[in-house]
PDB file of C-alpha atoms in Angstrom:
ATOM      1  CA  UNK X   1     -87.493  21.710-207.729  1.00 37.00           C
ATOM      2  CA  UNK X   2     -88.497  17.828-206.764  1.00 49.00           C
ATOM      3  CA  UNK X   3     -87.601  18.069-203.143  1.00 62.00           C
ATOM      4  CA  UNK X   4     -87.968  16.046-200.299  1.00 86.00           C
ATOM      5  CA  UNK X   5     -88.116  16.525-196.790  1.00 85.00           C
ATOM      6  CA  UNK X   6     -84.712  14.358-196.534  1.00 89.00           C
ATOM      7  CA  UNK X   7     -83.224  16.967-198.993  1.00 90.00           C
ATOM      8  CA  UNK X   8     -84.288  20.116-197.038  1.00 90.00           C
ATOM      9  CA  UNK X   9     -82.155  17.943-193.987  1.00 89.00           C
ATOM     10  CA  UNK X  10     -79.376  18.101-195.978  1.00 88.00           C
ATOM     11  CA  UNK X  11     -79.189  21.360-197.548  1.00 88.00           C
ATOM     12  CA  UNK X  12     -79.345  23.003-193.197  1.00 87.00           C
ATOM     13  CA  UNK X  13     -76.734  20.421-192.545  1.00 85.00           C
ATOM     14  CA  UNK X  14     -74.333  21.238-195.443  1.00 85.00           C
ATOM     15  CA  UNK X  15     -74.929  25.092-194.820  1.00 82.00           C
ATOM     16  CA  UNK X  16     -75.451  25.545-191.345  1.00 81.00           C
ATOM     17  CA  UNK X  17     -74.823  22.497-188.838  1.00 75.00           C
ATOM     18  CA  UNK X  18     -71.044  21.401-190.350  1.00 62.00           C
ATOM     19  CA  UNK X  19     -69.568  25.114-190.402  1.00 66.00           C
ATOM     20  CA  UNK X  20     -68.857  28.185-188.751  1.00 70.00           C
ATOM     21  CA  UNK X  21     -72.180  29.950-190.634  1.00 75.00           C
ATOM     22  CA  UNK X  22     -74.875  30.006-188.119  1.00 76.00           C
ATOM     23  CA  UNK X  23     -78.769  29.479-189.522  1.00 76.00           C
ATOM     24  CA  UNK X  24     -81.229  32.546-188.678  1.00 79.00           C
ATOM     25  CA  UNK X  25     -82.354  32.907-185.070  1.00 79.00           C
ATOM     26  CA  UNK X  26     -85.912  33.883-187.115  1.00 82.00           C
ATOM     27  CA  UNK X  27     -87.556  30.745-188.518  1.00 84.00           C
ATOM     28  CA  UNK X  28     -89.430  33.221-190.509  1.00 85.00           C
ATOM     29  CA  UNK X  29     -86.176  33.718-192.213  1.00 87.00           C
ATOM     30  CA  UNK X  30     -84.983  30.763-192.018  1.00 88.00           C
ATOM     31  CA  UNK X  31     -87.965  29.452-193.547  1.00 88.00           C
ATOM     32  CA  UNK X  32     -87.989  32.367-196.683  1.00 88.00           C
ATOM     33  CA  UNK X  33     -84.260  31.692-197.074  1.00 88.00           C
ATOM     34  CA  UNK X  34     -85.115  27.585-197.757  1.00 90.00           C
ATOM     35  CA  UNK X  35     -88.262  28.737-199.858  1.00 89.00           C
ATOM     36  CA  UNK X  36     -85.669  30.711-201.997  1.00 90.00           C
ATOM     37  CA  UNK X  37     -82.989  27.902-202.242  1.00 89.00           C
ATOM     38  CA  UNK X  38     -86.198  26.228-204.040  1.00 90.00           C
ATOM     39  CA  UNK X  39     -87.744  23.987-201.434  1.00 92.00           C
ATOM     40  CA  UNK X  40     -91.683  23.883-200.418  1.00 91.00           C
ATOM     41  CA  UNK X  41     -93.092  25.385-197.851  1.00 90.00           C
ATOM     42  CA  UNK X  42     -94.628  21.954-196.981  1.00 91.00           C
ATOM     43  CA  UNK X  43     -91.077  19.854-196.878  1.00 91.00           C
ATOM     44  CA  UNK X  44     -89.711  23.104-194.805  1.00 91.00           C
ATOM     45  CA  UNK X  45     -92.260  22.805-192.056  1.00 90.00           C
ATOM     46  CA  UNK X  46     -91.389  18.858-192.039  1.00 91.00           C
ATOM     47  CA  UNK X  47     -88.007  19.165-192.006  1.00 90.00           C
ATOM     48  CA  UNK X  48     -88.167  21.375-189.001  1.00 89.00           C
ATOM     49  CA  UNK X  49     -90.432  19.637-187.348  1.00 90.00           C
ATOM     50  CA  UNK X  50     -88.345  16.445-187.488  1.00 92.00           C
ATOM     51  CA  UNK X  51     -85.348  18.478-185.996  1.00 88.00           C
ATOM     52  CA  UNK X  52     -87.349  19.577-183.204  1.00 88.00           C
ATOM     53  CA  UNK X  53     -88.320  16.215-182.545  1.00 90.00           C
ATOM     54  CA  UNK X  54     -84.906  15.143-183.218  1.00 89.00           C
ATOM     55  CA  UNK X  55     -83.667  17.498-180.433  1.00 86.00           C
ATOM     56  CA  UNK X  56     -86.437  16.276-177.540  1.00 84.00           C
ATOM     57  CA  UNK X  57     -85.133  12.837-177.711  1.00 79.00           C
ATOM     58  CA  UNK X  58     -81.598  13.585-178.415  1.00 74.00           C
ATOM     59  CA  UNK X  59     -81.940  15.253-174.721  1.00 71.00           C
ATOM     60  CA  UNK X  60     -83.837  12.488-172.873  1.00 59.00           C
ATOM     61  CA  UNK X  61     -81.517  10.004-171.938  1.00 59.00           C
ATOM     62  CA  UNK X  62     -82.654   6.186-174.298  1.00 46.00           C
ATOM     63  CA  UNK X  63     -81.680   3.255-172.232  1.00 49.00           C
ATOM     64  CA  UNK X  64     -83.012  -0.017-173.531  1.00 50.00           C
ATOM     65  CA  UNK X  65     -80.483  -2.202-171.255  1.00 54.00           C
ATOM     66  CA  UNK X  66     -79.145  -4.164-174.075  1.00 58.00           C
ATOM     67  CA  UNK X  67     -76.541  -7.138-173.292  1.00 59.00           C
ATOM     68  CA  UNK X  68     -73.428  -6.992-175.257  1.00 59.00           C
ATOM     69  CA  UNK X  69     -73.698  -8.785-178.726  1.00 65.00           C
ATOM     70  CA  UNK X  70     -77.457  -8.477-178.663  1.00 73.00           C
ATOM     71  CA  UNK X  71     -79.524  -8.479-181.630  1.00 83.00           C
ATOM     72  CA  UNK X  72     -82.059  -6.279-182.545  1.00 89.00           C
ATOM     73  CA  UNK X  73     -84.971  -7.871-184.048  1.00 93.00           C
ATOM     74  CA  UNK X  74     -87.082  -4.955-185.619  1.00 96.00           C
ATOM     75  CA  UNK X  75     -91.429  -5.084-186.337  1.00 96.00           C
ATOM     76  CA  UNK X  76     -93.191  -5.568-189.637  1.00 95.00           C
ATOM     77  CA  UNK X  77     -93.646  -1.485-189.814  1.00 94.00           C
ATOM     78  CA  UNK X  78     -90.190  -0.998-189.423  1.00 96.00           C
ATOM     79  CA  UNK X  79     -89.271  -3.626-192.138  1.00 96.00           C
ATOM     80  CA  UNK X  80     -91.357  -2.366-194.117  1.00 95.00           C
ATOM     81  CA  UNK X  81     -89.801   1.227-193.933  1.00 95.00           C
ATOM     82  CA  UNK X  82     -86.079  -0.046-193.590  1.00 95.00           C
ATOM     83  CA  UNK X  83     -85.093  -2.529-196.436  1.00 93.00           C
ATOM     84  CA  UNK X  84     -82.613  -5.363-195.625  1.00 94.00           C
ATOM     85  CA  UNK X  85     -80.303  -3.400-196.403  1.00 96.00           C
ATOM     86  CA  UNK X  86     -80.658  -0.741-194.432  1.00 95.00           C
ATOM     87  CA  UNK X  87     -80.661  -2.568-191.632  1.00 96.00           C
ATOM     88  CA  UNK X  88     -77.669  -4.584-192.213  1.00 95.00           C
ATOM     89  CA  UNK X  89     -76.144  -0.919-192.557  1.00 96.00           C
ATOM     90  CA  UNK X  90     -77.268  -0.223-188.984  1.00 95.00           C
ATOM     91  CA  UNK X  91     -75.892  -3.508-187.787  1.00 94.00           C
ATOM     92  CA  UNK X  92     -72.675  -2.533-190.149  1.00 94.00           C
ATOM     93  CA  UNK X  93     -72.338   0.887-188.150  1.00 95.00           C
ATOM     94  CA  UNK X  94     -73.457  -0.867-184.443  1.00 93.00           C
ATOM     95  CA  UNK X  95     -70.561  -3.264-185.181  1.00 92.00           C
ATOM     96  CA  UNK X  96     -67.935  -1.430-186.083  1.00 93.00           C
ATOM     97  CA  UNK X  97     -68.457   1.503-183.086  1.00 92.00           C
ATOM     98  CA  UNK X  98     -70.597   4.316-185.020  1.00 94.00           C
ATOM     99  CA  UNK X  99     -73.438   3.572-183.227  1.00 93.00           C
ATOM    100  CA  UNK X 100     -74.502   2.410-179.841  1.00 92.00           C
ATOM    101  CA  UNK X 101     -77.879   0.399-179.142  1.00 91.00           C
ATOM    102  CA  UNK X 102     -79.622   4.061-177.832  1.00 90.00           C
ATOM    103  CA  UNK X 103     -78.470   5.752-180.987  1.00 92.00           C
ATOM    104  CA  UNK X 104     -79.698   3.278-183.217  1.00 94.00           C
ATOM    105  CA  UNK X 105     -83.372   3.192-181.640  1.00 93.00           C
ATOM    106  CA  UNK X 106     -82.975   7.308-181.702  1.00 94.00           C
ATOM    107  CA  UNK X 107     -82.091   6.341-185.492  1.00 95.00           C
ATOM    108  CA  UNK X 108     -84.970   4.048-185.777  1.00 96.00           C
ATOM    109  CA  UNK X 109     -87.379   6.335-184.659  1.00 95.00           C
ATOM    110  CA  UNK X 110     -86.347   9.336-186.680  1.00 95.00           C
ATOM    111  CA  UNK X 111     -86.330   6.987-189.733  1.00 95.00           C
ATOM    112  CA  UNK X 112     -89.968   5.750-188.751  1.00 95.00           C
ATOM    113  CA  UNK X 113     -90.442   9.636-188.830  1.00 94.00           C
ATOM    114  CA  UNK X 114     -89.695  10.579-192.617  1.00 93.00           C
ATOM    115  CA  UNK X 115     -92.643  10.793-194.749  1.00 87.00           C
ATOM    116  CA  UNK X 116     -91.875   8.260-197.229  1.00 88.00           C
ATOM    117  CA  UNK X 117     -93.041   4.632-197.617  1.00 90.00           C
ATOM    118  CA  UNK X 118     -89.549   3.390-197.301  1.00 90.00           C
ATOM    119  CA  UNK X 119     -86.138   5.150-196.444  1.00 93.00           C
ATOM    120  CA  UNK X 120     -83.180   3.892-198.389  1.00 92.00           C
ATOM    121  CA  UNK X 121     -79.917   3.586-197.410  1.00 94.00           C
ATOM    122  CA  UNK X 122     -78.553   7.080-198.855  1.00 92.00           C
ATOM    123  CA  UNK X 123     -81.134   9.095-196.396  1.00 93.00           C
ATOM    124  CA  UNK X 124     -80.453   6.696-193.398  1.00 95.00           C
ATOM    125  CA  UNK X 125     -76.762   8.075-193.122  1.00 94.00           C
ATOM    126  CA  UNK X 126     -77.909  11.367-192.894  1.00 93.00           C
ATOM    127  CA  UNK X 127     -80.539  10.444-190.747  1.00 95.00           C
ATOM    128  CA  UNK X 128     -77.524   8.779-188.316  1.00 96.00           C
ATOM    129  CA  UNK X 129     -75.258  11.564-189.033  1.00 94.00           C
ATOM    130  CA  UNK X 130     -77.506  14.021-187.604  1.00 92.00           C
ATOM    131  CA  UNK X 131     -78.384  11.448-184.993  1.00 93.00           C
ATOM    132  CA  UNK X 132     -74.903  11.669-183.896  1.00 93.00           C
ATOM    133  CA  UNK X 133     -74.625  15.567-184.526  1.00 89.00           C
ATOM    134  CA  UNK X 134     -77.298  16.045-181.659  1.00 88.00           C
ATOM    135  CA  UNK X 135     -76.068  13.301-179.039  1.00 88.00           C
ATOM    136  CA  UNK X 136     -73.500  14.685-176.382  1.00 88.00           C
ATOM    137  CA  UNK X 137     -70.225  13.284-176.397  1.00 88.00           C
ATOM    138  CA  UNK X 138     -70.359  11.085-179.625  1.00 89.00           C
ATOM    139  CA  UNK X 139     -68.445  13.322-181.595  1.00 91.00           C
ATOM    140  CA  UNK X 140     -66.189  11.195-182.727  1.00 93.00           C
ATOM    141  CA  UNK X 141     -68.637   8.506-183.808  1.00 93.00           C
ATOM    142  CA  UNK X 142     -69.622  11.488-185.749  1.00 92.00           C
ATOM    143  CA  UNK X 143     -66.354  12.112-187.468  1.00 92.00           C
ATOM    144  CA  UNK X 144     -66.987   8.825-188.699  1.00 94.00           C
ATOM    145  CA  UNK X 145     -69.946   8.331-190.210  1.00 94.00           C
ATOM    146  CA  UNK X 146     -69.519  12.195-191.680  1.00 91.00           C
ATOM    147  CA  UNK X 147     -66.479  10.468-192.999  1.00 90.00           C
ATOM    148  CA  UNK X 148     -68.481   7.403-194.418  1.00 87.00           C
ATOM    149  CA  UNK X 149     -70.187   9.844-196.220  1.00 86.00           C
ATOM    150  CA  UNK X 150     -68.227  11.571-197.695  1.00 84.00           C
ATOM    151  CA  UNK X 151     -65.677   8.779-198.788  1.00 81.00           C
ATOM    152  CA  UNK X 152     -65.581   8.262-202.208  1.00 56.00           C
ATOM    153  CA  UNK X 153     -66.697   4.561-201.376  1.00 51.00           C
ATOM    154  CA  UNK X 154     -69.747   3.447-200.802  1.00 52.00           C
ATOM    155  CA  UNK X 155     -68.785  -0.153-199.777  1.00 50.00           C
ATOM    156  CA  UNK X 156     -69.719  -1.771-196.664  1.00 50.00           C
ATOM    157  CA  UNK X 157     -69.557  -5.231-195.359  1.00 45.00           C
ATOM    158  CA  UNK X 158     -72.146  -6.485-193.220  1.00 43.00           C
TER     159      UNK X 158
END
């Protein structure tokens, strides 16, 4: 299987985070299950580390003091990783109220932590969903994002 860390994250979300089934509490058992599903040990380790860092970042309050209507300016490194379509998608999510500035910053930070030269909109959608799932009080935004991911329409306006 040609897998990536994002594929492991999607598998974990669809099998454990989006339902009543709980993941194995023993990390070796979880890693064994993921290996049986066809994921390499390296990609599993990266995904679990990524989730650990997400949990740590989601717990810490992020306050950037953004004024209403402010626009995020991306660094060159961020532009290299997130193309124009991805940055436009994040702006769209902010404009429709799915992302707040703090959550957007966590999404950008987690996207930059993905071990790929660039992160496309499809991967970015899953990063947003996982960030919202881990941010208390954003259940409505999570539901809206989940609807956006699972809807047949992939078009958005920006």
